[in-house]
JSON list of C-alpha atoms in Angstrom, two decimals:
[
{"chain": "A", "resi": 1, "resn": "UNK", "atom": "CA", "xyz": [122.33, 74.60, 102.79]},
{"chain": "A", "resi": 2, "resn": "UNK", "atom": "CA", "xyz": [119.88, 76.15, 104.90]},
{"chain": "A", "resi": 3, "resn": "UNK", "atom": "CA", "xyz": [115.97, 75.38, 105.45]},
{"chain": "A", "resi": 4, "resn": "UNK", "atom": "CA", "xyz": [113.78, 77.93, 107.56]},
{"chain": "A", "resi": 5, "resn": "UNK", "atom": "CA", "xyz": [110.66, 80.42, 107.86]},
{"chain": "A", "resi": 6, "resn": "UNK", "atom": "CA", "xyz": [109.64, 83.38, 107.01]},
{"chain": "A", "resi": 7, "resn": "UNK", "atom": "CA", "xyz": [107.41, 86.59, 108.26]},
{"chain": "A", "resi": 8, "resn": "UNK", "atom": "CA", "xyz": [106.04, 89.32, 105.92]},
{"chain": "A", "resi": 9, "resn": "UNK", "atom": "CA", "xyz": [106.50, 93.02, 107.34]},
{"chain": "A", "resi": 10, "resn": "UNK", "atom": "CA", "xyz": [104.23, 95.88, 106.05]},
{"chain": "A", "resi": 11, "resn": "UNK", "atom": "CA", "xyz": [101.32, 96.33, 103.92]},
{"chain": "A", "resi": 12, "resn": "UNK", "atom": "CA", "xyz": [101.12, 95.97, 99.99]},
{"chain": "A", "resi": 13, "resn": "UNK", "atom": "CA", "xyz": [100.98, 98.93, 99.40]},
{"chain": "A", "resi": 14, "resn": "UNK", "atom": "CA", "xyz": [97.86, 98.70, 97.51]},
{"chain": "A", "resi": 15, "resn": "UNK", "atom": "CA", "xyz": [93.91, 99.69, 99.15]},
{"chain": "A", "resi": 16, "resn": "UNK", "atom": "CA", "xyz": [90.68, 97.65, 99.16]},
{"chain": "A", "resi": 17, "resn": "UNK", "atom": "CA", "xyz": [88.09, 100.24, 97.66]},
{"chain": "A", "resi": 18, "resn": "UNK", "atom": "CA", "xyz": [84.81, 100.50, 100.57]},
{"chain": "A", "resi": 19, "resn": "UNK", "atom": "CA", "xyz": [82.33, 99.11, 99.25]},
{"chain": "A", "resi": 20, "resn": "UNK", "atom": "CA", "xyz": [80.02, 100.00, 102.21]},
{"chain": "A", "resi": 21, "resn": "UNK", "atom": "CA", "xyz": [80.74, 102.35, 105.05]},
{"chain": "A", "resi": 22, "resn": "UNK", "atom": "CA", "xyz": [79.91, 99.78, 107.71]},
{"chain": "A", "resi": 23, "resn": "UNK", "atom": "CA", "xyz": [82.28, 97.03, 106.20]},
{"chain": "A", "resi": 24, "resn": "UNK", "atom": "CA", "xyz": [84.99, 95.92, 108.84]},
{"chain": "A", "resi": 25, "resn": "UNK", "atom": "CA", "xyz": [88.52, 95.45, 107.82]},
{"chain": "A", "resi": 26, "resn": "UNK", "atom": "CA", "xyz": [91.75, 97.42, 107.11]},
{"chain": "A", "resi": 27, "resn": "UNK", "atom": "CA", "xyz": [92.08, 99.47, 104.06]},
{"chain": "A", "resi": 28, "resn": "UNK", "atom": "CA", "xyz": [95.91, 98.93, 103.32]},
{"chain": "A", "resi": 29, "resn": "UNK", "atom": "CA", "xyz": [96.40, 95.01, 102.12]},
{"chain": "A", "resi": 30, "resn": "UNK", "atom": "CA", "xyz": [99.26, 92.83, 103.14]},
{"chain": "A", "resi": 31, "resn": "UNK", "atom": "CA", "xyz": [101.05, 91.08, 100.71]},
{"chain": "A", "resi": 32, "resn": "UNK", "atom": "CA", "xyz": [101.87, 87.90, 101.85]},
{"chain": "A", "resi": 33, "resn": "UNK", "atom": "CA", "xyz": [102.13, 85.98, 105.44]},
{"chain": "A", "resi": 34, "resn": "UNK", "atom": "CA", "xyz": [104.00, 83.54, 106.68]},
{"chain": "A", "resi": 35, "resn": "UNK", "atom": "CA", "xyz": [106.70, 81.54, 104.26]},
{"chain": "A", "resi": 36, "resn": "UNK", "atom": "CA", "xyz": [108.84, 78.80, 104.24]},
{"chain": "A", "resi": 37, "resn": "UNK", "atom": "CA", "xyz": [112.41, 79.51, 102.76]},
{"chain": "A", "resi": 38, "resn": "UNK", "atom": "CA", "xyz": [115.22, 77.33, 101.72]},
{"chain": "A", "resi": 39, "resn": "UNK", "atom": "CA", "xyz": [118.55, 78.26, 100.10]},
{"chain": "A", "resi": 40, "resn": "UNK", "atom": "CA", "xyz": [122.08, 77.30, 99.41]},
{"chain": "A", "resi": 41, "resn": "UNK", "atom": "CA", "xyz": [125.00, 79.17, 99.78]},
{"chain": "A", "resi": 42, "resn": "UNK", "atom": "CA", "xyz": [128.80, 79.04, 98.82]},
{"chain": "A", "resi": 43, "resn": "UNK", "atom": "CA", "xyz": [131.38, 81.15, 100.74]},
{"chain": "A", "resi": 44, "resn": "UNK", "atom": "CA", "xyz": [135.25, 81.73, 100.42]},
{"chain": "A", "resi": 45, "resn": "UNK", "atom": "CA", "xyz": [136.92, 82.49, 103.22]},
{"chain": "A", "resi": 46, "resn": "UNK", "atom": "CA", "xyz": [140.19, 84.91, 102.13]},
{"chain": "A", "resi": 47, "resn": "UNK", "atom": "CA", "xyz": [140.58, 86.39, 105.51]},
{"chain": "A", "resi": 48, "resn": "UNK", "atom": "CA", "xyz": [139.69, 84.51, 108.65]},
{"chain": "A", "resi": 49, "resn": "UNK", "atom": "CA", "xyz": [136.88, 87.23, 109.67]},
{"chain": "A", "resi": 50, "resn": "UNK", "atom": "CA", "xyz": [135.74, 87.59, 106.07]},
{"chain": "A", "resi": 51, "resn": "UNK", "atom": "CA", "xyz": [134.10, 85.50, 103.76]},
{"chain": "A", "resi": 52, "resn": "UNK", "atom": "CA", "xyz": [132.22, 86.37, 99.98]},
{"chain": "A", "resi": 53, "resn": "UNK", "atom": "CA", "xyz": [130.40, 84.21, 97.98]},
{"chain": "A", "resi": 54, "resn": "UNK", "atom": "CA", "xyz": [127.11, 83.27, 95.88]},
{"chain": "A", "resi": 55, "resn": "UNK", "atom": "CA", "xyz": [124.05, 82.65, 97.25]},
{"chain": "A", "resi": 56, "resn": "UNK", "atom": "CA", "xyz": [120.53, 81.66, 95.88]},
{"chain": "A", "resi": 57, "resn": "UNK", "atom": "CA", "xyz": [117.22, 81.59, 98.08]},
{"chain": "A", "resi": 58, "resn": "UNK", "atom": "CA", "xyz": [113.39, 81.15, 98.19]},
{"chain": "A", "resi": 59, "resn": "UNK", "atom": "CA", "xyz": [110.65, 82.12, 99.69]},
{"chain": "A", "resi": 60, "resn": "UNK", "atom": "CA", "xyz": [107.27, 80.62, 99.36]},
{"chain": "A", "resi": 61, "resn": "UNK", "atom": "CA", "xyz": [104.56, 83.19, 101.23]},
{"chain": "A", "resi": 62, "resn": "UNK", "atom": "CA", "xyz": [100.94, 81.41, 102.21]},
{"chain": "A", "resi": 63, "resn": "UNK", "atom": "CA", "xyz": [98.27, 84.24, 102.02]},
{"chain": "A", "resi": 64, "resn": "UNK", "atom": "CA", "xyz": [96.96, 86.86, 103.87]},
{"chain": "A", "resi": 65, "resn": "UNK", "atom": "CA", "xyz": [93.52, 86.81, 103.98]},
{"chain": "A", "resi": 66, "resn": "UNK", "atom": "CA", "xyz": [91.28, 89.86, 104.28]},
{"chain": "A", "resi": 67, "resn": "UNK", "atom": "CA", "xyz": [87.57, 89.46, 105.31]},
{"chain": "A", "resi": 68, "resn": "UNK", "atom": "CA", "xyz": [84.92, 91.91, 104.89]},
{"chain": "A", "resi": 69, "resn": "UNK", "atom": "CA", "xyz": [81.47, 91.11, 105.81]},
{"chain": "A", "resi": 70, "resn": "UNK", "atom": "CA", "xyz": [78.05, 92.92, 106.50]},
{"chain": "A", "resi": 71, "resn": "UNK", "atom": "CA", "xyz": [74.56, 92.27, 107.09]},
{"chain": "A", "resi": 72, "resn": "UNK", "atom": "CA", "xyz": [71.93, 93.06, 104.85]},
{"chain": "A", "resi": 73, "resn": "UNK", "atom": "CA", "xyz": [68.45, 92.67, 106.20]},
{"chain": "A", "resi": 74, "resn": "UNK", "atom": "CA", "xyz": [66.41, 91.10, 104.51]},
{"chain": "A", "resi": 75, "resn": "UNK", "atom": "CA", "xyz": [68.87, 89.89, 101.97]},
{"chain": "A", "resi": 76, "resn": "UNK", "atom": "CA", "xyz": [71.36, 88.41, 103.97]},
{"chain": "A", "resi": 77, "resn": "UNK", "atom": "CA", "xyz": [74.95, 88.08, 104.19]},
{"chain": "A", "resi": 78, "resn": "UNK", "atom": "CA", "xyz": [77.23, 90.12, 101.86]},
{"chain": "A", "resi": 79, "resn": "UNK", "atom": "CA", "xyz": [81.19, 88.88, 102.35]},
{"chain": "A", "resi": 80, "resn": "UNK", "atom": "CA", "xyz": [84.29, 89.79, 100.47]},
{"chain": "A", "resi": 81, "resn": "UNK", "atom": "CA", "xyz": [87.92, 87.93, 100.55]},
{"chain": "A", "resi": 82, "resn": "UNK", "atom": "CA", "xyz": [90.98, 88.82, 99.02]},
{"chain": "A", "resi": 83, "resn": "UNK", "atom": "CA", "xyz": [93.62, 86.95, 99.66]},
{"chain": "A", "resi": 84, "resn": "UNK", "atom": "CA", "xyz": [97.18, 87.91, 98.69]},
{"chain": "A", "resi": 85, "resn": "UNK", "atom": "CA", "xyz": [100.52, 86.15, 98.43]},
{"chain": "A", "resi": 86, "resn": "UNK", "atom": "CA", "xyz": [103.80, 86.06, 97.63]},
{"chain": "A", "resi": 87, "resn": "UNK", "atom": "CA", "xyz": [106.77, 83.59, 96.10]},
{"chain": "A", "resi": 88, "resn": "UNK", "atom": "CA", "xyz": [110.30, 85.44, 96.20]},
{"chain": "A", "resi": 89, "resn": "UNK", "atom": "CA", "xyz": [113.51, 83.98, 94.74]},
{"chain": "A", "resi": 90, "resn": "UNK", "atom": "CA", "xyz": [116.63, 85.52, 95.20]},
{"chain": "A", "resi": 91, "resn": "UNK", "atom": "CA", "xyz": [120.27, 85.31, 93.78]},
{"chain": "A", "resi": 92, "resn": "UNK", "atom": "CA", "xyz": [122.80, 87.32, 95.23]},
{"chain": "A", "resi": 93, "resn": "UNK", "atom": "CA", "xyz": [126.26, 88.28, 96.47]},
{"chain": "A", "resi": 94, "resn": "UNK", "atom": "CA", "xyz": [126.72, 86.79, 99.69]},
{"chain": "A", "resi": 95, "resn": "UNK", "atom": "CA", "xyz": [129.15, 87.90, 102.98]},
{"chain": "A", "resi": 96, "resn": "UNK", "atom": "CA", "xyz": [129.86, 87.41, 106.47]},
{"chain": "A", "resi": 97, "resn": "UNK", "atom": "CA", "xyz": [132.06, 89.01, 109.13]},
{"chain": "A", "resi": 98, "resn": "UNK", "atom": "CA", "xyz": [132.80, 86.41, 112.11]},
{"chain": "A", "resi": 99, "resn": "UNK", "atom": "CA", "xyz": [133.38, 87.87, 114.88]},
{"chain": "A", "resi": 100, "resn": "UNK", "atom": "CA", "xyz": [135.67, 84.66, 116.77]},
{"chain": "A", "resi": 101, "resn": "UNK", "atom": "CA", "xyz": [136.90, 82.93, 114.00]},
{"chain": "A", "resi": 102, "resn": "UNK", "atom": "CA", "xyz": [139.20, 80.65, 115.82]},
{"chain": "A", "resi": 103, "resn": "UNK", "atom": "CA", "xyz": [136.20, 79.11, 118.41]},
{"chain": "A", "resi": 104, "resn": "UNK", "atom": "CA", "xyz": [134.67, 76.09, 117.90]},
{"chain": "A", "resi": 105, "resn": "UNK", "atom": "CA", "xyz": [131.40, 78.29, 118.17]},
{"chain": "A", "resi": 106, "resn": "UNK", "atom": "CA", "xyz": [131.33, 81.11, 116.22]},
{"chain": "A", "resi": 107, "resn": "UNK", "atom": "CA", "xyz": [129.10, 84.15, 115.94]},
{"chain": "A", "resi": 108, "resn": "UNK", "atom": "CA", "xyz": [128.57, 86.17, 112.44]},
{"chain": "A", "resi": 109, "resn": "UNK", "atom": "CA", "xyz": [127.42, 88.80, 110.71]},
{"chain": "A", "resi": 110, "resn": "UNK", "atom": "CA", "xyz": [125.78, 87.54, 107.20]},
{"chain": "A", "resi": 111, "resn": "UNK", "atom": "CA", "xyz": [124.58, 90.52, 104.38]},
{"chain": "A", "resi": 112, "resn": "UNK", "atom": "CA", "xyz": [124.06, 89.92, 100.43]},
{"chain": "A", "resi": 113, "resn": "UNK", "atom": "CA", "xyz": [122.48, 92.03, 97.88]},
{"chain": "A", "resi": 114, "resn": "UNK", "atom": "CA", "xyz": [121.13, 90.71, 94.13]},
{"chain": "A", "resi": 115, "resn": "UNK", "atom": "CA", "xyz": [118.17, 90.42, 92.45]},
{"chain": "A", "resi": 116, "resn": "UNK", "atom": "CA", "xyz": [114.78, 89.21, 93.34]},
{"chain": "A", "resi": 117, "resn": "UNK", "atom": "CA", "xyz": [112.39, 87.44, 91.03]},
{"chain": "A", "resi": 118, "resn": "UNK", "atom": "CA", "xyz": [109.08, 87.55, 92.65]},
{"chain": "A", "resi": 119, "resn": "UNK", "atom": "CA", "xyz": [105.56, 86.68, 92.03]},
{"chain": "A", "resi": 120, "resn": "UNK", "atom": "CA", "xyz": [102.34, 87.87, 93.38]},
{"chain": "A", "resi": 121, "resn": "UNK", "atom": "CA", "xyz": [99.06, 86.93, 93.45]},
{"chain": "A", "resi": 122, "resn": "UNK", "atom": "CA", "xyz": [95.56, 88.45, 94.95]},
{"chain": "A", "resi": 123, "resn": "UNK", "atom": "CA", "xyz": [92.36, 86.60, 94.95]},
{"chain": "A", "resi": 124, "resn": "UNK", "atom": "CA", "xyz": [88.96, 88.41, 95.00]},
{"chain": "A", "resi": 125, "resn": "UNK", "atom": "CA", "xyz": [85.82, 86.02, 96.22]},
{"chain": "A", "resi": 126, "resn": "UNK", "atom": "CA", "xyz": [82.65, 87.94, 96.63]},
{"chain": "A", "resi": 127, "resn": "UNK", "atom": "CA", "xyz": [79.61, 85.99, 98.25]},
{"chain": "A", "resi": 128, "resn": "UNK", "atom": "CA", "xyz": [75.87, 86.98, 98.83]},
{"chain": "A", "resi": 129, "resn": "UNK", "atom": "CA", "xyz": [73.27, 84.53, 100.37]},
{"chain": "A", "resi": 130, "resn": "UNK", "atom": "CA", "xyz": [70.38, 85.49, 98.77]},
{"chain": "A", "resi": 131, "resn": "UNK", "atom": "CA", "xyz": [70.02, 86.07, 96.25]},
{"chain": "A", "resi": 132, "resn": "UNK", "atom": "CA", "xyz": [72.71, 83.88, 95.57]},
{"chain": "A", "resi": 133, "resn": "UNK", "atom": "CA", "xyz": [75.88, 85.20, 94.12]},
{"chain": "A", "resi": 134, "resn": "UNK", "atom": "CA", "xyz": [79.35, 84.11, 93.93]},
{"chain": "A", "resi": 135, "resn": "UNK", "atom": "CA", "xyz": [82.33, 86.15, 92.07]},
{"chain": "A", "resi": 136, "resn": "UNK", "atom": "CA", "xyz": [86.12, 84.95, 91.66]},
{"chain": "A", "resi": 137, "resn": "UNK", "atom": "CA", "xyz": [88.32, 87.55, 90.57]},
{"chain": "A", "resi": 138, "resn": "UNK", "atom": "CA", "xyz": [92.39, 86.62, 90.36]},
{"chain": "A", "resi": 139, "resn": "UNK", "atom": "CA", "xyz": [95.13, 88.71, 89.63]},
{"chain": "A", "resi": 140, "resn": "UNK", "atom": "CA", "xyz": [98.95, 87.69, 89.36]},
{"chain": "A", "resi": 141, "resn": "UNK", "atom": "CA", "xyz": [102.36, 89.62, 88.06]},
{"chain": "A", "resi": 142, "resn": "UNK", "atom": "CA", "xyz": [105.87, 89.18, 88.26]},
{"chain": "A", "resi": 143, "resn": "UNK", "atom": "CA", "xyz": [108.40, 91.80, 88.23]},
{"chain": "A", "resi": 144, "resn": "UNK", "atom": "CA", "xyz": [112.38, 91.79, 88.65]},
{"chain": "A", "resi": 145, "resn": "UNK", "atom": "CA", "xyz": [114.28, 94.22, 91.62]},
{"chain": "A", "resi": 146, "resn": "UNK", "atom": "CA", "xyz": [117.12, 94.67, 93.69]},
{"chain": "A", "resi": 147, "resn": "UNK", "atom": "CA", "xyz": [117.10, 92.81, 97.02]},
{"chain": "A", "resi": 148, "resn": "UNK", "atom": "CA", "xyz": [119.50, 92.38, 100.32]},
{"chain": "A", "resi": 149, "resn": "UNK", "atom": "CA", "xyz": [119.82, 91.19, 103.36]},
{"chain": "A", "resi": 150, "resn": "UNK", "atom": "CA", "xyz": [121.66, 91.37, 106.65]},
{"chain": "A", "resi": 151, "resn": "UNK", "atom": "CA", "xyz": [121.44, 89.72, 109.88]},
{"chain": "A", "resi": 152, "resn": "UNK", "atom": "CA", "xyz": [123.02, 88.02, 112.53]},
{"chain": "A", "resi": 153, "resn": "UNK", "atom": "CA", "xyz": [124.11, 84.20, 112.86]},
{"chain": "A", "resi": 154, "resn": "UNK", "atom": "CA", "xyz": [125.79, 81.40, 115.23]},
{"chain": "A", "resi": 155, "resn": "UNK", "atom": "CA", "xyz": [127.05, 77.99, 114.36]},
{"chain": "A", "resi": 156, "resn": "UNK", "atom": "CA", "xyz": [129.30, 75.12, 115.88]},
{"chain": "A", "resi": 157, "resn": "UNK", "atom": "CA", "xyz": [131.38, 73.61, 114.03]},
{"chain": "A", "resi": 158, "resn": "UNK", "atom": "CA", "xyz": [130.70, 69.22, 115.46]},
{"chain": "A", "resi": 159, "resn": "UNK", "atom": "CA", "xyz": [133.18, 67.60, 113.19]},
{"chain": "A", "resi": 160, "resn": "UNK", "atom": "CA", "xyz": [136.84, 68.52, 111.22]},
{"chain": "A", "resi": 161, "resn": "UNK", "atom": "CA", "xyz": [134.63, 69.50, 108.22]},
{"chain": "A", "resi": 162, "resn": "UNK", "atom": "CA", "xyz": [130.65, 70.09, 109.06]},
{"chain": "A", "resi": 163, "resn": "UNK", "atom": "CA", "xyz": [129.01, 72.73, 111.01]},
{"chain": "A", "resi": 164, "resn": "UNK", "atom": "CA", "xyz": [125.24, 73.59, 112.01]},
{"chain": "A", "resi": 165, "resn": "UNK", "atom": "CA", "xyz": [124.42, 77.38, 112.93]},
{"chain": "A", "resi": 166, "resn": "UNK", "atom": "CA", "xyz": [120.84, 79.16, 113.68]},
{"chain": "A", "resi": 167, "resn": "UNK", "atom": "CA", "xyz": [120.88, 82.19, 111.53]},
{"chain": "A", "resi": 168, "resn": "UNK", "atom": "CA", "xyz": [118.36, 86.04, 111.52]},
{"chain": "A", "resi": 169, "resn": "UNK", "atom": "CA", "xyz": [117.63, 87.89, 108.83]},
{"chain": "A", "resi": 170, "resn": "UNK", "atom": "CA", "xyz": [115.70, 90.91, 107.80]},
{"chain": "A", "resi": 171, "resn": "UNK", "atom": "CA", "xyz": [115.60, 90.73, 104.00]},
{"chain": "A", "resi": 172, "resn": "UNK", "atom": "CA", "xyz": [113.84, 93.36, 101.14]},
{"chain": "A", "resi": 173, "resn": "UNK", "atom": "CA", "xyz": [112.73, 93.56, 97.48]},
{"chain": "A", "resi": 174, "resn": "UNK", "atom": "CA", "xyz": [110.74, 95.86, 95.77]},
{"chain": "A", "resi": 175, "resn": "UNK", "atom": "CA", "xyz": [107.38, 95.14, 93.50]},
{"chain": "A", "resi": 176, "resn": "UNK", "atom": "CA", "xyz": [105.82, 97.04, 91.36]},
{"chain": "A", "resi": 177, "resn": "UNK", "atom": "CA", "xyz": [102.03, 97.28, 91.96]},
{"chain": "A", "resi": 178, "resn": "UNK", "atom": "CA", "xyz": [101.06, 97.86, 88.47]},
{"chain": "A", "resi": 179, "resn": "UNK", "atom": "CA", "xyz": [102.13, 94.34, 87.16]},
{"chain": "A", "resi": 180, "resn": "UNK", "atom": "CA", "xyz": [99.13, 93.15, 88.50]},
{"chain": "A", "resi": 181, "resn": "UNK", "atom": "CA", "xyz": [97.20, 94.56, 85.92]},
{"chain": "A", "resi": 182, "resn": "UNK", "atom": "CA", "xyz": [95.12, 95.08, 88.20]},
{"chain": "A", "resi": 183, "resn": "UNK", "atom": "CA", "xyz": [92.92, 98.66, 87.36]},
{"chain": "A", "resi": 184, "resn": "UNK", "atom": "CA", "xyz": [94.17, 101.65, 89.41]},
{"chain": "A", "resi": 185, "resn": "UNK", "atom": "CA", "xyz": [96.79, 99.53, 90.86]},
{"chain": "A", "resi": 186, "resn": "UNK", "atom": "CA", "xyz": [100.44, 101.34, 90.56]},
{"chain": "A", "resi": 187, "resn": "UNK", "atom": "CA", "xyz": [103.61, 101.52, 92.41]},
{"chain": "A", "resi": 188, "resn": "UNK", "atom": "CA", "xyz": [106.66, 100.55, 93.76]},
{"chain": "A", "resi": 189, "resn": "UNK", "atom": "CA", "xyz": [107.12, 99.41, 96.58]},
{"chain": "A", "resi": 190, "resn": "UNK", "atom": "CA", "xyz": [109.43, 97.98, 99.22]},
{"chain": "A", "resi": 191, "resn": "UNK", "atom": "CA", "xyz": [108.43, 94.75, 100.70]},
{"chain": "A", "resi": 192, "resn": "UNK", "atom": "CA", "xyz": [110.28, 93.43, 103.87]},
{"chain": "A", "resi": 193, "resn": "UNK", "atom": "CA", "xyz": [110.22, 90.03, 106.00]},
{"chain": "A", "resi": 194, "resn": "UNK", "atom": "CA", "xyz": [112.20, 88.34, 108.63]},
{"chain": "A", "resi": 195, "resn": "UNK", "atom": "CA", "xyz": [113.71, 84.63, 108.00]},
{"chain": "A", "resi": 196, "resn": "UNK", "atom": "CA", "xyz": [115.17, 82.06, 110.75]},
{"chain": "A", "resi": 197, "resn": "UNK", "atom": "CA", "xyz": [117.01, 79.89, 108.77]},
{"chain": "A", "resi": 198, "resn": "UNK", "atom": "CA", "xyz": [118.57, 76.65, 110.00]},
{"chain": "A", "resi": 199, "resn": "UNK", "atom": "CA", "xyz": [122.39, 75.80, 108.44]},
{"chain": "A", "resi": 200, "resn": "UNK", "atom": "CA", "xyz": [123.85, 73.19, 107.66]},
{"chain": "A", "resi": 201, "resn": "UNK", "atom": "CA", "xyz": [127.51, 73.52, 106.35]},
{"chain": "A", "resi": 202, "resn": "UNK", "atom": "CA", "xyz": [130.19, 71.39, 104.55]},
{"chain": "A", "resi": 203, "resn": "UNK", "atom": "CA", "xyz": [134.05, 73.03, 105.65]},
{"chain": "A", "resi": 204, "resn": "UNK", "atom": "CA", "xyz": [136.80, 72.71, 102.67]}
]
């Protein structure tokens, strides 16, 4: 079992359209932020370096919010957020190569590749202070794609059959922009982040 974090890498892959010239903010969106993960994993060892197995994992991403604002003299305050996020689960093939199998503290090399069920959804809120307007746009799809990951890993093995370990990952999936149904929205595209998972294991 393994409970942990999560960073999103890279940009959406979709554009906020300017709505004024002077508006401050990056065109390219992110899709998601920060994320805790969690997971379970089952590995057979047939070779004392190498190891296959199962594996299922998620990922729950908070958003990334995106603020535009300007000022509009005399009408005030004109502000845009769109906040996106993410929720990624994953079931897969699992490995690892250890690279001392015989110490009590081991080092490894972890991979896996599946499939990735994720979910996204971006949030448009448009404010104006006077006059007073307020506009909540939201936007969600799901789509299904390949996904793998490979890292690197350490664990200690405390008793004759349990062992904790610190394990790094950079994982990927692909979504396709155009479940959003979102207009003008479109593409695929690959979506990385980086986990550090903490392990706990149970030794047959």
């Amino acid at each position: 079992m393994f409970l942990g974090g999560a960073v999103a890498l890279g940009h959406s892959g979709l554009t906020e359209q300017q709505a004024d010239p002077l508006s401050d903010g990056n065109d390219a969106l992110e899709w998601g932020n920060l994320a805790g993960s969690y997971g379970v994993q089952y590995l057979y060892h047939f070779q004392p370096r190498w190891a296959l197995g199962l594996e299922y994992n998620g990922n729950f991403f908070d958003d990334a919010t995106q603020t535009r604002g300007i000022f509009l003299p005399p009408f005030g305050v004109w502000e845009r957020d769109i906040d996106t996020r993410m929720d990624v689960h994953n079931i897969m093939a699992a490995g690892r190569f250890t690279l001392n199998p015989q110490s009590g503290f081991r080092f490894y090399v972890p991979f896996g590749a599946g499939i990735a069920r994720s979910k996204a959804t971006l949030e448009v809120t448009e404010n104006n202070l006077f006059p007073a307007v307020h506009n909540h746009e939201r936007y969600t799809g799901k789509d299904t794609s390949f996904a793998y990951y490979l890292g690197f890993g350490m664990e200690k093995q405390f008793a004759e059959h349990f062992a904790w370990g610190l394990e790094m990952r950079y994982q990927a999936f692909w979504f396709n922009n155009a479940k959003y149904s979102l207009p003008g929205a479109s593409g695929k595209e690959r979506h990385g982040y980086i986990s550090a998972l903490l392990k706990v294991a149970y030794l047959f």
